[in-house]
Amino acid sequence: MTKRAYNFNAGPAALPLEVLRQAQEEFVDYKGAGMSIMEMSHRSKAFEGVNDNTERLVRELLGVPDGYSVMLLQGGASTQFAMVPMNLLADGKTAAYVNSGSWAKKAIKEAKLIGETRVVASSEDARFTRMPDLAAVELPDNAAYLHLTSNETIEGTQLASFPNTGAVPLIADMSSDIMSRPLDIPSFGMIYAGAQKNLGPSGVTLVIVRDDLLEASRPGVPTMLRYDTHAKSKSLYNTPPSFAVYMVGLVLEWIRDKGGLEGIDRLNREKTGLIYSAIDGSGGFYRGVAESGSRSLMNVTFRLTSEELEKKFIQESEQAGFVGLKGHRDVGGLRASTYNAVPLESCQALAEFMAEFQRQNG
Ligand SMILES: *Cc1c(COP(=O)(O)O)cnc(C)c1O
């Protein structure tokens, strides 16, 4: 048995051990082809099967209806920050954005380079310790879309529910909570997510777009940056990140075997419940960063009473086999990323470590 770390990395992040083992088994000789996935033509029957399987599982698990295209692109979610307005922000329209934290800010910055952009809700005045209230959000009359970030990976906040935007397409960056809970796809115009938090290795980005939006793509956008290019060619317009697409397929099979999104959601609640309980039961020794209604089930952010103690916590946690608990460099503190593939045992171990650390330092 190889010793596995208690991996709380924020991304790239933990992958299911079962998936790594299966990939290892198929690594040198994929299903009798005499070569690995990485050595195959992306036009081969075998790779076409892999590509189709990944797309089919996305549709099955998320319940993506007809009338939506599923794409597997490159460039990360960061490229989507630009592709969204390049394709969907028509002249004379205004792009509406929710400013919920570090990732939302980056999306807004790119939209401003492309066209008229307005922030319609923000929690910056609360230092992003909560998600903005979107119940009564007002959109410009000429809104092209409303863009939001469902889970702010750095601050550790998550939207518990999504606003009804009527005829205005709702677009969500779900990079850090895609496939972590059931989702109503028809209420979205578009969803995108880099794979390296909840779906697989880095290198591939999942994009789901309603077809009427694809068709309204702005003219003059370069071929590789157009959604319709990739939708029409089943994400095989150019050479895809074939190994990453294969790995995402294996992770999706693993999610299906865990009871789909409902099963995963239950497990995620149990996992983060252990860590939030350790925080809330500590009598102020640990302090959660996010307000209770905005707490993330993917990134648990917390602080200790001094930065010195936080340093000690990180140091001793590393000695005890924990990885990735240091908060993002922009915000400090501590962060446990508890994505789908992080096992319950890692969260149990962390809750126990936290209690023990408090006993010795409280
Ligand atoms: C990680 C992350 C991104 C950036 O993803 P890249 O694939 O590195 O471009 C964007 N948005 C959110 C919410 C993220 O967590």
Short mmCIF file of C-alpha atoms and ligand atoms in Angstrom, two decimals:
data_model
loop_
_atom_site.label_atom_id
_atom_site.label_comp_id
_atom_site.label_asym_id
_atom_site.label_seq_id
_atom_site.Cartn_x
_atom_site.Cartn_y
_atom_site.Cartn_z
CA MET A 1 0.00 0.00 0.00
CA THR A 2 1.29 3.46 -0.92
CA LYS A 3 0.87 6.03 1.79
CA ARG A 4 -1.53 8.73 0.62
CA ALA A 5 -1.37 12.25 2.05
CA TYR A 6 -4.36 13.95 3.65
CA ASN A 7 -4.64 16.15 0.58
CA PHE A 8 -6.52 19.44 1.03
CA ASN A 9 -4.92 21.19 -1.96
CA ALA A 10 -6.99 23.94 -3.59
CA GLY A 11 -6.22 22.96 -7.18
CA PRO A 12 -4.86 20.91 -8.75
CA ALA A 13 -6.37 18.82 -6.03
CA ALA A 14 -7.02 15.30 -4.79
CA LEU A 15 -8.22 12.69 -7.28
CA PRO A 16 -10.05 9.49 -6.29
CA LEU A 17 -7.55 6.72 -5.59
CA GLU A 18 -9.74 4.27 -7.53
CA VAL A 19 -9.47 6.53 -10.60
CA LEU A 20 -5.69 6.82 -10.31
CA ARG A 21 -5.44 3.04 -10.03
CA GLN A 22 -7.59 2.48 -13.10
CA ALA A 23 -5.59 5.02 -15.10
CA GLN A 24 -2.42 3.29 -13.96
CA GLU A 25 -3.74 -0.04 -15.13
CA GLU A 26 -4.63 1.36 -18.57
CA PHE A 27 -1.63 3.68 -18.81
CA VAL A 28 0.72 1.69 -21.03
CA ASP A 29 -1.86 -0.26 -23.02
CA TYR A 30 -5.31 1.27 -23.33
CA LYS A 31 -7.84 -1.55 -23.79
CA GLY A 32 -5.53 -3.63 -25.98
CA ALA A 33 -4.54 -0.79 -28.35
CA GLY A 34 -0.85 -1.42 -27.66
CA MET A 35 -0.39 2.22 -26.70
CA SER A 36 -1.50 4.77 -24.15
CA ILE A 37 -4.29 7.30 -24.67
CA MET A 38 -1.61 9.98 -24.99
CA GLU A 39 -0.02 8.25 -28.00
CA MET A 40 -3.22 7.89 -30.01
CA SER A 41 -4.64 10.00 -32.78
CA HIS A 42 -7.46 12.17 -31.52
CA ARG A 43 -9.27 11.09 -34.70
CA SER A 44 -9.06 7.39 -33.75
CA LYS A 45 -12.12 5.31 -32.91
CA ALA A 46 -10.71 4.63 -29.44
CA PHE A 47 -10.27 8.29 -28.57
CA GLU A 48 -13.61 9.21 -30.08
CA GLY A 49 -15.10 6.70 -27.66
CA VAL A 50 -13.32 8.37 -24.74
CA ASN A 51 -14.48 11.82 -25.82
CA ASP A 52 -18.09 10.67 -26.31
CA ASN A 53 -18.08 8.87 -22.95
CA THR A 54 -16.93 11.99 -21.10
CA GLU A 55 -19.58 14.18 -22.77
CA ARG A 56 -22.32 11.58 -22.21
CA LEU A 57 -21.49 11.36 -18.50
CA VAL A 58 -21.57 15.15 -18.13
CA ARG A 59 -25.06 15.15 -19.66
CA GLU A 60 -26.24 12.21 -17.57
CA LEU A 61 -24.93 13.42 -14.18
CA LEU A 62 -25.97 17.06 -14.54
CA GLY A 63 -29.18 16.29 -16.44
CA VAL A 64 -28.18 18.49 -19.37
CA PRO A 65 -31.23 18.66 -21.67
CA ASP A 66 -31.28 18.80 -25.48
CA GLY A 67 -30.67 22.32 -26.69
CA TYR A 68 -27.42 22.66 -24.76
CA SER A 69 -23.92 21.97 -26.08
CA VAL A 70 -21.26 20.38 -23.90
CA MET A 71 -17.67 21.29 -24.73
CA LEU A 72 -14.24 20.33 -23.40
CA LEU A 73 -11.91 23.24 -24.06
CA GLN A 74 -8.44 24.45 -23.12
CA GLY A 75 -7.10 27.60 -21.52
CA GLY A 76 -8.70 27.12 -18.11
CA ALA A 77 -11.56 29.06 -16.58
CA SER A 78 -9.37 32.13 -16.97
CA THR A 79 -9.78 31.98 -20.75
CA GLN A 80 -13.55 31.74 -20.24
CA PHE A 81 -13.41 35.08 -18.42
CA ALA A 82 -12.59 36.58 -21.84
CA MET A 83 -14.46 34.17 -24.13
CA VAL A 84 -17.79 34.84 -22.41
CA PRO A 85 -17.90 38.56 -23.24
CA MET A 86 -16.11 38.10 -26.59
CA ASN A 87 -18.89 35.81 -27.75
CA LEU A 88 -21.92 36.97 -25.80
CA LEU A 89 -21.56 40.68 -25.08
CA ALA A 90 -23.03 42.28 -28.21
CA ASP A 91 -22.59 45.96 -29.07
CA GLY A 92 -25.22 48.08 -27.35
CA LYS A 93 -25.63 45.54 -24.53
CA THR A 94 -24.35 45.61 -20.95
CA ALA A 95 -22.76 42.66 -19.18
CA ALA A 96 -23.96 42.37 -15.56
CA TYR A 97 -21.59 40.86 -12.98
CA VAL A 98 -21.79 39.77 -9.37
CA ASN A 99 -18.63 40.77 -7.51
CA SER A 100 -18.32 38.05 -4.87
CA GLY A 101 -14.56 37.68 -4.45
CA SER A 102 -11.17 37.11 -6.04
CA TRP A 103 -12.35 35.02 -8.99
CA ALA A 104 -15.36 37.22 -9.78
CA LYS A 105 -13.00 40.20 -9.86
CA LYS A 106 -10.85 38.53 -12.48
CA ALA A 107 -13.90 37.77 -14.62
CA ILE A 108 -15.03 41.41 -14.35
CA LYS A 109 -11.59 42.69 -15.32
CA GLU A 110 -11.70 40.73 -18.58
CA ALA A 111 -15.27 41.76 -19.43
CA LYS A 112 -14.28 45.42 -19.08
CA LEU A 113 -11.65 44.90 -21.78
CA ILE A 114 -14.36 43.74 -24.17
CA GLY A 115 -17.41 45.93 -23.60
CA GLU A 116 -19.88 47.72 -21.34
CA THR A 117 -19.76 46.01 -17.95
CA ARG A 118 -21.69 46.74 -14.75
CA VAL A 119 -21.36 45.26 -11.27
CA VAL A 120 -24.95 44.74 -10.05
CA ALA A 121 -24.19 43.17 -6.66
CA SER A 122 -21.07 43.10 -4.51
CA SER A 123 -19.93 41.93 -1.11
CA GLU A 124 -16.63 43.76 -1.27
CA ASP A 125 -17.68 46.04 1.61
CA ALA A 126 -17.92 42.87 3.75
CA ARG A 127 -14.43 41.89 2.56
CA PHE A 128 -16.09 39.04 0.66
CA THR A 129 -16.90 37.11 3.83
CA ARG A 130 -20.34 36.42 2.39
CA MET A 131 -22.00 36.05 -0.99
CA PRO A 132 -23.93 39.16 -2.13
CA ASP A 133 -27.71 38.99 -1.65
CA LEU A 134 -29.10 38.25 -5.10
CA ALA A 135 -32.80 37.96 -4.24
CA ALA A 136 -33.60 41.48 -5.43
CA VAL A 137 -30.76 42.02 -7.87
CA GLU A 138 -31.64 44.60 -10.57
CA LEU A 139 -30.38 44.06 -14.07
CA PRO A 140 -29.84 46.70 -16.74
CA ASP A 141 -32.64 46.78 -19.37
CA ASN A 142 -30.12 45.88 -22.05
CA ALA A 143 -28.38 43.15 -20.05
CA ALA A 144 -26.55 40.63 -22.26
CA TYR A 145 -26.27 38.22 -19.32
CA LEU A 146 -25.70 38.01 -15.58
CA HIS A 147 -22.39 36.42 -14.58
CA LEU A 148 -21.75 34.98 -11.13
CA THR A 149 -19.24 32.76 -9.36
CA SER A 150 -21.02 29.93 -7.54
CA ASN A 151 -18.12 29.20 -5.17
CA GLU A 152 -15.33 31.60 -4.27
CA THR A 153 -12.41 29.23 -3.85
CA ILE A 154 -10.11 31.69 -2.09
CA GLU A 155 -12.54 33.27 0.39
CA GLY A 156 -14.50 30.05 1.05
CA THR A 157 -17.99 31.30 0.23
CA GLN A 158 -20.66 29.58 -1.84
CA LEU A 159 -24.07 30.51 -3.17
CA ALA A 160 -26.75 28.38 -1.54
CA SER A 161 -29.22 29.13 -4.37
CA PHE A 162 -29.29 30.94 -7.69
CA PRO A 163 -31.31 34.00 -8.74
CA ASN A 164 -34.09 33.80 -11.30
CA THR A 165 -32.94 36.08 -14.12
CA GLY A 166 -35.97 35.56 -16.37
CA ALA A 167 -35.08 36.09 -20.01
CA VAL A 168 -31.55 37.28 -19.21
CA PRO A 169 -29.10 34.36 -19.53
CA LEU A 170 -27.48 33.36 -16.25
CA ILE A 171 -23.80 32.45 -16.62
CA ALA A 172 -21.86 30.79 -13.81
CA ASP A 173 -18.21 30.11 -13.15
CA MET A 174 -18.50 26.80 -11.28
CA SER A 175 -14.83 25.88 -11.35
CA SER A 176 -14.66 24.94 -7.70
CA ASP A 177 -18.09 23.37 -7.10
CA ILE A 178 -19.17 21.79 -10.38
CA MET A 179 -20.67 18.30 -9.87
CA SER A 180 -20.65 18.73 -6.09
CA ARG A 181 -24.43 19.06 -5.74
CA PRO A 182 -27.56 18.69 -7.88
CA LEU A 183 -28.11 21.53 -10.33
CA ASP A 184 -31.01 22.79 -12.44
CA ILE A 185 -29.32 23.28 -15.80
CA PRO A 186 -32.37 24.85 -17.56
CA SER A 187 -32.09 27.89 -15.28
CA PHE A 188 -28.65 28.66 -16.74
CA GLY A 189 -27.60 30.01 -20.11
CA MET A 190 -24.06 28.83 -19.61
CA ILE A 191 -21.82 27.11 -17.05
CA TYR A 192 -18.06 26.67 -17.14
CA ALA A 193 -15.47 25.06 -14.91
CA GLY A 194 -11.78 24.29 -15.05
CA ALA A 195 -11.38 20.57 -14.32
CA GLN A 196 -8.62 20.62 -11.73
CA LYS A 197 -10.74 21.08 -8.61
CA ASN A 198 -13.67 18.71 -8.93
CA LEU A 199 -13.45 16.97 -12.29
CA GLY A 200 -9.97 15.67 -12.95
CA PRO A 201 -6.49 16.91 -13.77
CA SER A 202 -5.72 20.40 -15.08
CA GLY A 203 -5.70 21.04 -18.79
CA VAL A 204 -9.37 20.82 -19.70
CA THR A 205 -12.31 23.15 -19.08
CA LEU A 206 -15.93 22.07 -19.15
CA VAL A 207 -18.29 24.49 -20.91
CA ILE A 208 -22.05 24.00 -21.20
CA VAL A 209 -23.91 26.56 -23.35
CA ARG A 210 -27.53 26.88 -24.45
CA ASP A 211 -27.62 26.62 -28.22
CA ASP A 212 -29.48 29.87 -28.93
CA LEU A 213 -26.58 31.73 -27.25
CA LEU A 214 -24.04 29.92 -29.43
CA GLU A 215 -25.93 30.94 -32.50
CA ALA A 216 -25.94 34.58 -31.44
CA SER A 217 -22.14 34.65 -31.11
CA ARG A 218 -20.61 37.96 -32.11
CA PRO A 219 -18.99 38.17 -35.55
CA GLY A 220 -15.27 38.79 -35.83
CA VAL A 221 -14.24 36.52 -32.95
CA PRO A 222 -11.21 34.38 -33.93
CA THR A 223 -12.02 30.75 -34.73
CA MET A 224 -10.42 29.12 -31.68
CA LEU A 225 -12.16 31.56 -29.32
CA ARG A 226 -15.66 30.97 -30.70
CA TYR A 227 -18.04 28.62 -28.92
CA ASP A 228 -19.74 27.57 -32.16
CA THR A 229 -16.41 26.30 -33.54
CA HIS A 230 -16.07 23.80 -30.70
CA ALA A 231 -19.75 22.93 -30.43
CA LYS A 232 -19.93 22.02 -34.12
CA SER A 233 -16.84 19.83 -33.98
CA LYS A 234 -17.62 18.01 -30.69
CA SER A 235 -14.57 19.67 -29.11
CA LEU A 236 -12.32 18.12 -31.76
CA TYR A 237 -11.70 21.19 -33.91
CA ASN A 238 -8.02 20.98 -33.01
CA THR A 239 -5.97 18.56 -30.92
CA PRO A 240 -7.74 18.17 -27.55
CA PRO A 241 -6.03 17.58 -24.18
CA SER A 242 -6.75 13.89 -24.69
CA PHE A 243 -5.37 12.47 -21.46
CA ALA A 244 -7.22 15.05 -19.35
CA VAL A 245 -10.48 14.32 -21.19
CA TYR A 246 -9.99 10.61 -20.46
CA MET A 247 -9.29 11.30 -16.78
CA VAL A 248 -12.42 13.45 -16.45
CA GLY A 249 -14.41 10.53 -17.87
CA LEU A 250 -13.02 8.22 -15.18
CA VAL A 251 -13.80 10.75 -12.43
CA LEU A 252 -17.36 11.10 -13.72
CA GLU A 253 -17.80 7.32 -13.66
CA TRP A 254 -16.58 7.41 -10.06
CA ILE A 255 -19.15 10.14 -9.21
CA ARG A 256 -21.90 8.06 -10.83
CA ASP A 257 -20.87 5.07 -8.72
CA LYS A 258 -21.02 7.24 -5.57
CA GLY A 259 -24.73 7.83 -6.17
CA GLY A 260 -24.43 10.73 -8.60
CA LEU A 261 -24.69 14.33 -7.49
CA GLU A 262 -27.12 13.57 -4.67
CA GLY A 263 -24.79 10.96 -3.23
CA ILE A 264 -21.79 13.26 -3.59
CA ASP A 265 -23.70 16.18 -2.02
CA ARG A 266 -24.57 14.07 1.04
CA LEU A 267 -20.96 13.01 1.40
CA ASN A 268 -19.69 16.57 0.98
CA ARG A 269 -22.04 17.84 3.71
CA GLU A 270 -20.85 15.14 6.06
CA LYS A 271 -17.20 15.95 5.29
CA THR A 272 -17.37 19.71 5.78
CA GLY A 273 -19.76 19.24 8.70
CA LEU A 274 -16.90 17.62 10.63
CA ILE A 275 -14.58 20.58 10.04
CA TYR A 276 -17.16 23.32 10.62
CA SER A 277 -18.15 21.54 13.86
CA ALA A 278 -14.53 21.58 14.97
CA ILE A 279 -14.47 25.34 14.30
CA ASP A 280 -17.83 26.14 15.89
CA GLY A 281 -17.18 23.94 18.91
CA SER A 282 -13.79 25.47 19.66
CA GLY A 283 -15.10 28.36 21.76
CA GLY A 284 -13.36 30.93 19.54
CA PHE A 285 -9.99 29.16 19.24
CA TYR A 286 -10.82 28.67 15.55
CA ARG A 287 -12.87 31.27 13.72
CA GLY A 288 -14.66 30.62 10.40
CA VAL A 289 -13.99 33.29 7.78
CA ALA A 290 -17.28 33.01 5.85
CA GLU A 291 -20.60 34.11 7.35
CA SER A 292 -22.78 31.12 8.18
CA GLY A 293 -25.27 31.50 5.28
CA SER A 294 -22.42 31.65 2.75
CA ARG A 295 -20.17 28.87 4.00
CA SER A 296 -18.66 26.79 1.24
CA LEU A 297 -18.94 23.01 1.12
CA MET A 298 -15.76 22.97 -0.98
CA ASN A 299 -13.30 25.36 0.67
CA VAL A 300 -13.44 25.72 4.46
CA THR A 301 -11.57 28.92 5.42
CA PHE A 302 -10.70 29.65 9.03
CA ARG A 303 -8.34 31.59 11.26
CA LEU A 304 -6.64 31.19 14.59
CA THR A 305 -6.18 33.91 17.17
CA SER A 306 -2.76 34.97 15.84
CA GLU A 307 -0.67 34.57 12.71
CA GLU A 308 2.01 32.99 14.84
CA LEU A 309 -0.38 30.25 15.92
CA GLU A 310 -1.49 29.80 12.32
CA LYS A 311 2.12 29.22 11.28
CA LYS A 312 2.51 26.65 14.02
CA PHE A 313 -0.71 24.94 12.94
CA ILE A 314 0.49 24.67 9.34
CA GLN A 315 3.91 23.40 10.39
CA GLU A 316 2.56 20.73 12.73
CA SER A 317 -0.19 19.70 10.30
CA GLU A 318 2.45 19.09 7.63
CA GLN A 319 4.41 16.91 10.03
CA ALA A 320 1.22 14.95 10.68
CA GLY A 321 0.68 14.22 6.97
CA PHE A 322 -1.69 17.04 5.99
CA VAL A 323 -1.08 18.93 2.74
CA GLY A 324 -2.46 22.23 1.43
CA LEU A 325 -3.95 23.79 4.56
CA LYS A 326 -2.25 27.14 4.14
CA GLY A 327 -4.72 29.82 3.01
CA HIS A 328 -4.32 31.60 -0.33
CA ARG A 329 -1.42 34.06 -0.29
CA ASP A 330 -3.81 37.00 -0.91
CA VAL A 331 -5.94 36.39 2.19
CA GLY A 332 -3.79 34.36 4.62
CA GLY A 333 -5.27 32.14 7.30
CA LEU A 334 -6.11 28.49 6.72
CA ARG A 335 -8.10 26.70 4.08
CA ALA A 336 -9.16 23.09 3.76
CA SER A 337 -10.37 22.30 0.24
CA THR A 338 -12.74 19.38 0.55
CA TYR A 339 -13.59 18.69 -3.08
CA ASN A 340 -15.52 15.60 -4.16
CA ALA A 341 -12.46 13.34 -4.25
CA VAL A 342 -11.23 14.21 -0.74
CA PRO A 343 -12.16 11.15 1.34
CA LEU A 344 -14.21 11.37 4.53
CA GLU A 345 -11.23 9.89 6.41
CA SER A 346 -9.10 12.96 5.57
CA CYS A 347 -11.77 15.24 7.06
CA GLN A 348 -12.10 13.04 10.15
CA ALA A 349 -8.35 13.14 10.58
CA LEU A 350 -8.32 16.93 10.22
CA ALA A 351 -11.12 17.41 12.77
CA GLU A 352 -9.16 15.24 15.23
CA PHE A 353 -5.94 17.10 14.54
CA MET A 354 -7.72 20.43 15.12
CA ALA A 355 -9.07 19.24 18.48
CA GLU A 356 -5.66 17.97 19.55
CA PHE A 357 -3.92 21.17 18.43
CA GLN A 358 -6.41 23.17 20.48
CA ARG A 359 -5.81 20.99 23.55
CA GLN A 360 -2.10 21.70 23.33
CA ASN A 361 -2.28 25.38 22.41
CA GLY A 362 -5.63 26.66 23.70
C1 LIG B 1 -9.39 27.98 -10.01
C2 LIG B 1 -10.48 28.88 -10.44
C3 LIG B 1 -10.42 29.62 -11.62
C4 LIG B 1 -9.19 29.63 -12.52
O1 LIG B 1 -9.04 28.46 -13.18
P1 LIG B 1 -7.83 28.24 -14.23
O2 LIG B 1 -8.19 26.90 -14.78
O3 LIG B 1 -6.56 28.26 -13.45
O4 LIG B 1 -7.89 29.31 -15.23
C5 LIG B 1 -11.50 30.41 -11.96
N1 LIG B 1 -12.58 30.47 -11.17
C6 LIG B 1 -12.68 29.78 -10.02
C7 LIG B 1 -13.91 29.89 -9.21
C8 LIG B 1 -11.63 28.96 -9.62
O5 LIG B 1 -11.71 28.28 -8.46
#
